[in-house]
Short mmCIF file of C-alpha atoms in Angstrom, two decimals:
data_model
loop_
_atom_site.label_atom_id
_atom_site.label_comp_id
_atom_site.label_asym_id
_atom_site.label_seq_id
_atom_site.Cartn_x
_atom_site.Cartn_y
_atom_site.Cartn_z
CA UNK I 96 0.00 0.00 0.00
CA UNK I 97 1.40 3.16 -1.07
CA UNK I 98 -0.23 6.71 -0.23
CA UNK I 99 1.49 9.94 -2.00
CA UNK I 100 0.01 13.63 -0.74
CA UNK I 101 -3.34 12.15 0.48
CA UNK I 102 -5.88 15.23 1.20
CA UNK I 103 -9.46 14.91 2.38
CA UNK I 104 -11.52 18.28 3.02
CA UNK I 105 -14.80 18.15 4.14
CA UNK I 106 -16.86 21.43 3.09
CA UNK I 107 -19.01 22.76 5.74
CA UNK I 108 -22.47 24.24 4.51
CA UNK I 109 -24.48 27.43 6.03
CA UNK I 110 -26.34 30.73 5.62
CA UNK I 111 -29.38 31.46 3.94
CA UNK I 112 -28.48 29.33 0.63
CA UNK I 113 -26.81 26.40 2.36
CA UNK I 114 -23.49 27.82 0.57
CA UNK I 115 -20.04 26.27 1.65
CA UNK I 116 -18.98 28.27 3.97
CA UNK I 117 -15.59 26.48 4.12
CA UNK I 118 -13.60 23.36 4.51
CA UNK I 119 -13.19 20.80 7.83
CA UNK I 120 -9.12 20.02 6.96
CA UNK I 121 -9.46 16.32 8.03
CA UNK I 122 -6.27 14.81 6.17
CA UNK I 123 -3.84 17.32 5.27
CA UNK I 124 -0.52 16.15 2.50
CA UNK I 125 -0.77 12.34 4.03
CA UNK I 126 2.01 10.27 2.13
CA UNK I 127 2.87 6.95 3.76
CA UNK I 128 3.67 3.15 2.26
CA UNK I 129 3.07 -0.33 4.32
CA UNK I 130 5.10 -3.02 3.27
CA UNK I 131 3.21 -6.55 2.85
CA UNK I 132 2.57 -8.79 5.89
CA UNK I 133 4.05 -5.37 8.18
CA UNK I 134 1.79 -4.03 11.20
CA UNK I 135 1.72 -0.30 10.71
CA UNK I 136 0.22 1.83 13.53
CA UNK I 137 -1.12 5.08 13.19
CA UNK I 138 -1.29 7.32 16.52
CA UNK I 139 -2.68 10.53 17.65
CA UNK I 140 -5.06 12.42 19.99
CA UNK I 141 -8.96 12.25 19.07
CA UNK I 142 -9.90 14.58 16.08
CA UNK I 143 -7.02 14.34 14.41
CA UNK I 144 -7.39 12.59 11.36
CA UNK I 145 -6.33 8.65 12.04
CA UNK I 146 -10.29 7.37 10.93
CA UNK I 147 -10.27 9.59 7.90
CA UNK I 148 -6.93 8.53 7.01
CA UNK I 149 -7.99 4.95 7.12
CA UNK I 150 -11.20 5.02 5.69
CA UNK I 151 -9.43 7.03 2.84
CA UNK I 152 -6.82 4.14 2.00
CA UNK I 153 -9.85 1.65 1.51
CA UNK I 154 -11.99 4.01 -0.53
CA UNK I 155 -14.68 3.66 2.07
CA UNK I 156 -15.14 7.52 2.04
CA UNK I 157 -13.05 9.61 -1.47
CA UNK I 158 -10.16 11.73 -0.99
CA UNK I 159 -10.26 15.11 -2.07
CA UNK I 160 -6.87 14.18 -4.12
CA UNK I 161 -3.99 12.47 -3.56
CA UNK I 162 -2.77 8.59 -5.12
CA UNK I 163 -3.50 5.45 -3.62
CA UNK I 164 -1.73 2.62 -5.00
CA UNK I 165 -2.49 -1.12 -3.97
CA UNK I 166 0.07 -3.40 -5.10
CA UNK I 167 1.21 -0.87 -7.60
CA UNK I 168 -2.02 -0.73 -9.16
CA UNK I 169 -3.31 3.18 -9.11
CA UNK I 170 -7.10 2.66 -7.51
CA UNK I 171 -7.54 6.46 -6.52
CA UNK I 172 -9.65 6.79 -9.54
CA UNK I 173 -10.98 3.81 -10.32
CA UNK I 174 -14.99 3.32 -10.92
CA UNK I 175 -17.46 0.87 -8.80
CA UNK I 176 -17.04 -1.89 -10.97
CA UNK I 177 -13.30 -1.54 -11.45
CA UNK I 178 -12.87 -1.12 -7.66
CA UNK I 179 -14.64 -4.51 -6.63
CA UNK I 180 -11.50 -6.85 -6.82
CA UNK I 181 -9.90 -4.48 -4.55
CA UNK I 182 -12.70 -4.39 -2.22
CA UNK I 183 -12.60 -8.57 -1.54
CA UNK I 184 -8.28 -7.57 -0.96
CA UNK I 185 -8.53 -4.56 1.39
CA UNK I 186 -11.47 -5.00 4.46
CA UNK I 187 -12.04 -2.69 7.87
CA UNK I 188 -12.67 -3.42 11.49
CA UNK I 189 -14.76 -0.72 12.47
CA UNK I 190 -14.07 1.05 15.99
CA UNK I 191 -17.38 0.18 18.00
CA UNK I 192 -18.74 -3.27 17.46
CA UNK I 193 -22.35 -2.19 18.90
CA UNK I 194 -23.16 0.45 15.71
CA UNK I 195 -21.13 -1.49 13.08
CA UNK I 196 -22.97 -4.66 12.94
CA UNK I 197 -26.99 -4.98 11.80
CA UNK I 198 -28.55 -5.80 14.24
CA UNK I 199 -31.06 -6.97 12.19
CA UNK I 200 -29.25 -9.68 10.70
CA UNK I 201 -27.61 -12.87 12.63
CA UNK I 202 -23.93 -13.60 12.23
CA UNK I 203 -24.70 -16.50 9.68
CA UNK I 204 -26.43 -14.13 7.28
CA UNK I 205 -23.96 -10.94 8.43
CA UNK I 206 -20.79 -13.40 6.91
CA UNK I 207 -23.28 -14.59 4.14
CA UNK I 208 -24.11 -11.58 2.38
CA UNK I 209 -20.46 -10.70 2.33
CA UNK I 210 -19.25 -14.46 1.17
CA UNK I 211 -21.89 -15.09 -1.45
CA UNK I 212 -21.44 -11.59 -3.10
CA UNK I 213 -17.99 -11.84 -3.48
CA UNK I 214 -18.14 -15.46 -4.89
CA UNK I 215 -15.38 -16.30 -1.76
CA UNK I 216 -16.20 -20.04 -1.41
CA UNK I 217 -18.99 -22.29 -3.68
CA UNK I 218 -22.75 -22.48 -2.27
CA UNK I 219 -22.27 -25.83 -1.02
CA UNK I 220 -19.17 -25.08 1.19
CA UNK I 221 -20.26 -21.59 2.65
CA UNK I 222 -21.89 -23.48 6.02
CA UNK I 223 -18.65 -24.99 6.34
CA UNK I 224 -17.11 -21.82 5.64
CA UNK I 225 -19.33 -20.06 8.55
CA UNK I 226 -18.19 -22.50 10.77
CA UNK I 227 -14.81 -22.24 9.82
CA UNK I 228 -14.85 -18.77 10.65
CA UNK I 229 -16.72 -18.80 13.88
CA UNK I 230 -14.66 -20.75 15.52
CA UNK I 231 -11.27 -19.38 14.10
CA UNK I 232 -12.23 -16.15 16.17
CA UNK I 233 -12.95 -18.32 19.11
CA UNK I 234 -16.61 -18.23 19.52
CA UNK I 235 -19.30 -20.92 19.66
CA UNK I 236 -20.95 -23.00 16.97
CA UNK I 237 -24.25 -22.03 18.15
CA UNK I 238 -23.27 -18.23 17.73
CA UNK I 239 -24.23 -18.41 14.09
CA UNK I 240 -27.59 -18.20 14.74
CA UNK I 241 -28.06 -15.15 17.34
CA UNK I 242 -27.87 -11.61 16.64
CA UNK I 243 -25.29 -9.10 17.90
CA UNK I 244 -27.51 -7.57 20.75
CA UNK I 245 -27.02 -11.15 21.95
CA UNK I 246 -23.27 -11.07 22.56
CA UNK I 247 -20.79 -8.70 24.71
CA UNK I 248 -18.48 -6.38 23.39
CA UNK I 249 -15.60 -8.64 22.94
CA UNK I 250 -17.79 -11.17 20.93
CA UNK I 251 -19.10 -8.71 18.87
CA UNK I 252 -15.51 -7.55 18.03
CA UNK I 253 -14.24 -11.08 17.74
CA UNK I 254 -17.74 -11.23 14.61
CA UNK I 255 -16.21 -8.00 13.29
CA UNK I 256 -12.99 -9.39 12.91
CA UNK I 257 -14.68 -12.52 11.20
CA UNK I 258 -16.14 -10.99 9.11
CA UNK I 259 -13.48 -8.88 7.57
CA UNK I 260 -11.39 -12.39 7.03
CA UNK I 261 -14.43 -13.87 5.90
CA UNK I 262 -13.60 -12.20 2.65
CA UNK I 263 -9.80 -13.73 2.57
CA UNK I 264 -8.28 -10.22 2.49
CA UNK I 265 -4.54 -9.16 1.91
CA UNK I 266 -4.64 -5.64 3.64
CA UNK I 267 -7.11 -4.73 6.75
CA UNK I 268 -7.43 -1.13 8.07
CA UNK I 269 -8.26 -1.84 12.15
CA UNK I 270 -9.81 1.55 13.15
CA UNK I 271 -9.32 1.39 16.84
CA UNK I 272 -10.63 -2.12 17.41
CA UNK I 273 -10.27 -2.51 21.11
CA UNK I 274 -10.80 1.30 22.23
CA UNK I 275 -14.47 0.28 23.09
CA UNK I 276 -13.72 -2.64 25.06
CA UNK I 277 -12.85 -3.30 28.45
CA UNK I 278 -9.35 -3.71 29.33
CA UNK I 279 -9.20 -7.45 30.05
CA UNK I 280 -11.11 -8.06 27.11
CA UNK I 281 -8.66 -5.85 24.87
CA UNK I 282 -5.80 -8.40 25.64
CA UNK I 283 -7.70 -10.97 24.32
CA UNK I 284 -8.93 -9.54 21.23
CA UNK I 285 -5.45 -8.23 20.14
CA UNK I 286 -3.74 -11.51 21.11
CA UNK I 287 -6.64 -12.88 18.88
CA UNK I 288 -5.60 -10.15 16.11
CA UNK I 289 -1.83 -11.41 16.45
CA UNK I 290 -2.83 -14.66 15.75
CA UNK I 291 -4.63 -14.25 12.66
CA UNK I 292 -2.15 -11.94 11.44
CA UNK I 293 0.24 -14.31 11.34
CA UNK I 294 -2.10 -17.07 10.33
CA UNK I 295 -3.00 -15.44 7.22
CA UNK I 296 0.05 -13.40 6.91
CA UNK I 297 -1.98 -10.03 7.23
CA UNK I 298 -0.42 -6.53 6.20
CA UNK I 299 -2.47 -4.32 8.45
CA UNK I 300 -2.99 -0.29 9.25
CA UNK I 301 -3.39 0.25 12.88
CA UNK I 302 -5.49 3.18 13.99
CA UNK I 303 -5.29 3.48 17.78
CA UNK I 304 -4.73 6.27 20.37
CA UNK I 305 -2.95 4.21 23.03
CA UNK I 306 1.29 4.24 22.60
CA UNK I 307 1.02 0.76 24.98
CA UNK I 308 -1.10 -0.78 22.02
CA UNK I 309 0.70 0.54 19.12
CA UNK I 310 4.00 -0.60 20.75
CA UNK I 311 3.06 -4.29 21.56
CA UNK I 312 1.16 -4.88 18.57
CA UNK I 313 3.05 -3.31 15.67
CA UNK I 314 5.96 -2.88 13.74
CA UNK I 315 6.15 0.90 12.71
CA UNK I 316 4.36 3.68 14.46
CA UNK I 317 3.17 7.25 12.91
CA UNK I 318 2.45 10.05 15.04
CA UNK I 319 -0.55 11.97 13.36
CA UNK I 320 -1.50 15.28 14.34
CA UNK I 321 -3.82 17.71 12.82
CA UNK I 322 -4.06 16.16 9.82
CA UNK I 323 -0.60 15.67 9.47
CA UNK I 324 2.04 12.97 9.84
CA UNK I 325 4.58 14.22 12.00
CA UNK I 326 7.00 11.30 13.02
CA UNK I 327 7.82 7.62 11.77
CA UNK I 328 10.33 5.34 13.33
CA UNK I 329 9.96 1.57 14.60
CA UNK I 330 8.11 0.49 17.79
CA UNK I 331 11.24 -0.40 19.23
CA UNK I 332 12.64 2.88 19.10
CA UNK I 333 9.21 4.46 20.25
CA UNK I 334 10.56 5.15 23.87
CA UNK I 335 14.26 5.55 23.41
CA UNK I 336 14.68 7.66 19.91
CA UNK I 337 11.35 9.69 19.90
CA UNK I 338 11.91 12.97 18.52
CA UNK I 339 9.06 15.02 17.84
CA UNK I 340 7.77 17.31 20.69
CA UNK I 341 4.06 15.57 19.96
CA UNK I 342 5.52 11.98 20.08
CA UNK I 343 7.56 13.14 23.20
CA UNK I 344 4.34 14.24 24.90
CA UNK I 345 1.95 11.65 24.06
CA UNK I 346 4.69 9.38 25.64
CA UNK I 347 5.08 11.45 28.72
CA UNK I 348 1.14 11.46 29.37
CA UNK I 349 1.01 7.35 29.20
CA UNK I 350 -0.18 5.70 32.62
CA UNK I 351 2.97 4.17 34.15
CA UNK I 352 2.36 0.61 35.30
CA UNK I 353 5.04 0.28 38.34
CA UNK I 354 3.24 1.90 41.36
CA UNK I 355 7.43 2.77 42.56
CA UNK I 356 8.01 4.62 38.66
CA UNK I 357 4.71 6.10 38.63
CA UNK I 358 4.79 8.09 41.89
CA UNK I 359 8.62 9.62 40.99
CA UNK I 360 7.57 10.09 37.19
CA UNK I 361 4.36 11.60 37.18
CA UNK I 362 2.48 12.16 34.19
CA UNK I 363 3.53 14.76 31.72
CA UNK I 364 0.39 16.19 30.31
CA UNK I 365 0.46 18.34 27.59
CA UNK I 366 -1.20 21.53 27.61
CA UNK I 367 -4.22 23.39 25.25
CA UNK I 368 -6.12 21.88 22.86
CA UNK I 369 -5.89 20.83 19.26
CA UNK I 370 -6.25 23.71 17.14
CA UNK I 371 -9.82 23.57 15.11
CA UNK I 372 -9.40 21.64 11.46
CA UNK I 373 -11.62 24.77 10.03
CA UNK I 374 -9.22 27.04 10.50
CA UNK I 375 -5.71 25.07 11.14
CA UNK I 376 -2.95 28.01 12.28
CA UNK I 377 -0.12 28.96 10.14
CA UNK I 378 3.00 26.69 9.95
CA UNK I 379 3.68 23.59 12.38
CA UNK I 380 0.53 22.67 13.21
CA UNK I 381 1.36 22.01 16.89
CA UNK I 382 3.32 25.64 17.21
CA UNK I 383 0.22 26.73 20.30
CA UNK I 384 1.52 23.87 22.55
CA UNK I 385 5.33 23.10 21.94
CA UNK I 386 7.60 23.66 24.50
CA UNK I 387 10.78 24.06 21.45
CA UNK I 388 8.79 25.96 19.36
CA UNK I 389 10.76 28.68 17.42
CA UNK I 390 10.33 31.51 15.24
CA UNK I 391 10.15 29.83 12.10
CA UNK I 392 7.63 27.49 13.16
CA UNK I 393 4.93 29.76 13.08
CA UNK I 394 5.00 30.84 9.36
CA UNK I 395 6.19 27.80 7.73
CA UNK I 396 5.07 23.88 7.58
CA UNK I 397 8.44 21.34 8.24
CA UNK I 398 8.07 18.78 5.91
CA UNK I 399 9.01 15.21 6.64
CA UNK I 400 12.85 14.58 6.54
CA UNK I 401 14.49 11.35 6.72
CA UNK I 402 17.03 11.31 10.10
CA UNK I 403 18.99 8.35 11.35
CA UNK I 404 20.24 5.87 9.18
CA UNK I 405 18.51 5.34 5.60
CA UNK I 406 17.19 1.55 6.50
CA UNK I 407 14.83 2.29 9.59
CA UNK I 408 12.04 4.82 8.11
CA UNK I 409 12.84 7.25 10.62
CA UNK I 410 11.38 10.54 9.66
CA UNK I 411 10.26 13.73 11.82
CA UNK I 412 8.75 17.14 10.47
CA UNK I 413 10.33 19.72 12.77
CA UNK I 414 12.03 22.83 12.65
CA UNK I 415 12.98 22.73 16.43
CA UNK I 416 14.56 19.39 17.09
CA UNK I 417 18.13 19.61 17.38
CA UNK I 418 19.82 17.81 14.42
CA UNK I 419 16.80 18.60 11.62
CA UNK I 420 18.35 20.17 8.66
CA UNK I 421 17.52 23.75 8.58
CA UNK I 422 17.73 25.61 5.11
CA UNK I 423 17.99 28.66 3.70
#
């Protein structure tokens, strides 16, 4: 999956004449690229941009421009008929598994619909296919036949994860799949999630707010804010080699899990809010609340600049940290 200057802009209507009044700057410039069968997470506070960004990548909602390619094949443009292969390769596991599922519908006819329109297995075999599934995502036989309002939140997670595989995908976009749950029941469905991953040797995108989950469950991390992309480097440099102010902060305001740690440490919690996407400020997006912020961050946007060593996709946008190339 390769994304190159990925923009989404959602107009905002008013007055008299329902006119646009102007634009909700949701996705701002995104360019990223996940390499097959690698766990990509995408972090950030609420609002700014990681669901868009997602939903974007699988065509679920259109980009206001930008490429998306999908195993070098250009799909940005292509129509509804052209875009159905793709659709059986690239599938979503929506954030909250109580509005995402008809309720209306058991889980045999929810995986169904989804297996017979795609043509996934032959009519005879779909039953065994259900079955298959159902249990693969550790639920009950008998679960096929009872409707979500039936199960807990886990369950209904662990149907929403069936019923993305259902369609034997290559790429899945997990928008913040265990936000909703409890905590106990988060271990389990990501354990689940590693599992499969493996299994079916999964390329996946991520979407989370939580560092701790990012860091367990994937491979590279990238710091969102405003829109923007701000920082990539791998998960096992998260702690150690962080470099933008943001990625510092959101790392500084994670619960510490050693009573001893927590009580010297204290959490670090960054201050103000995130400017509005209607009217983003001038320059660095996240110029209001950075501690290093300089002059030059407040009239001109840092792009994304390699640092490090060219093999570990370490790249920060910032004018302020200490060894980012400053021109002229």
């Amino acid at each position: 999956m390769e994304v190159r200057r990925l923009v989404k802009h959602f107009p905002v209507r008013g007055g008299v004449f329902n006119t646009i009044q102007g634009h909700v700057k949701a996705v701002n410039g995104v360019s990223l690229h996940i390499n097959p069968g690698e766990v990509v997470g995408i972090v950030g506070e609420s609002g700014c941009g990681k669901s868009t960004l997602g939903k974007c990548i699988i065509r679920l909602i259109e980009p206001t421009s930008g490429s998306i390619r999908f195993d070098g094949i250009d799909i940005t443009a292509l129509g509804h008929a052209e875009m159905m292969p793709f659709r059986r390769q690239m599938q979503i596991i929506f954030q909250d598994p109580y509005s995402s599922l008809n309720p209306r519908l058991t889980v045999r006819k929810l995986l169904r619909e989804a297996i017979r329109f795609h043509g996934v297995t032959p009519e005879a075999q779909i039953e065994e296919y259900i079955d298959l599934l159902i249990a693969r995502v550790g639920l009950r036989k008998d679960a096929k036949d009872k409707f979500p309002h039936e199960f807990s939140g886990g369950q209904r997670q662990r149907i929403g994860i069936a019923r993305a595989l259902a369609l034997k995908p290559r790429f899945i976009v997990a928008d913040e799949p265990v936000s909703a749950l409890d905590v106990s029941i988060q271990a389990q469905v990501l354990n689940l999630m590693m599992q499969l991953k493996d299994e079916f040797g999964l390329t996946l995108a991520f979407i989370s707010h939580d560092l701790k989950v990012i860091e367990h469950f994937c491979d590279r991390v990238m710091v969102m804010y405003l829109g923007h992309i701000v920082e990539t480097l791998p998960c096992l440099d998260l702690h150690e080699r962080a470099m933008h102010p943001y990625t510092r902060a959101l790392l500084g305001a994670n619960p510490i899990d050693d009573p001893a740690e927590r009580s010297a440490a204290g959490l670090k919690v960054l201050q103000g809010d995130v400017p509005s996407p209607f009217n983003p400020p001038k320059g660095c997006p996240f110029q209001g609340r950075c501690p290093l912020v300089i002059d030059r961050c407040r009239v001109e946007m840092p792009p994304l600049t390699p640092r490090g060593n060219s093999t570990d996709d370490r790249r920060v946008a910032c004018w302020a940290v200490p060894d980012a190339p400053h021109t002229k």
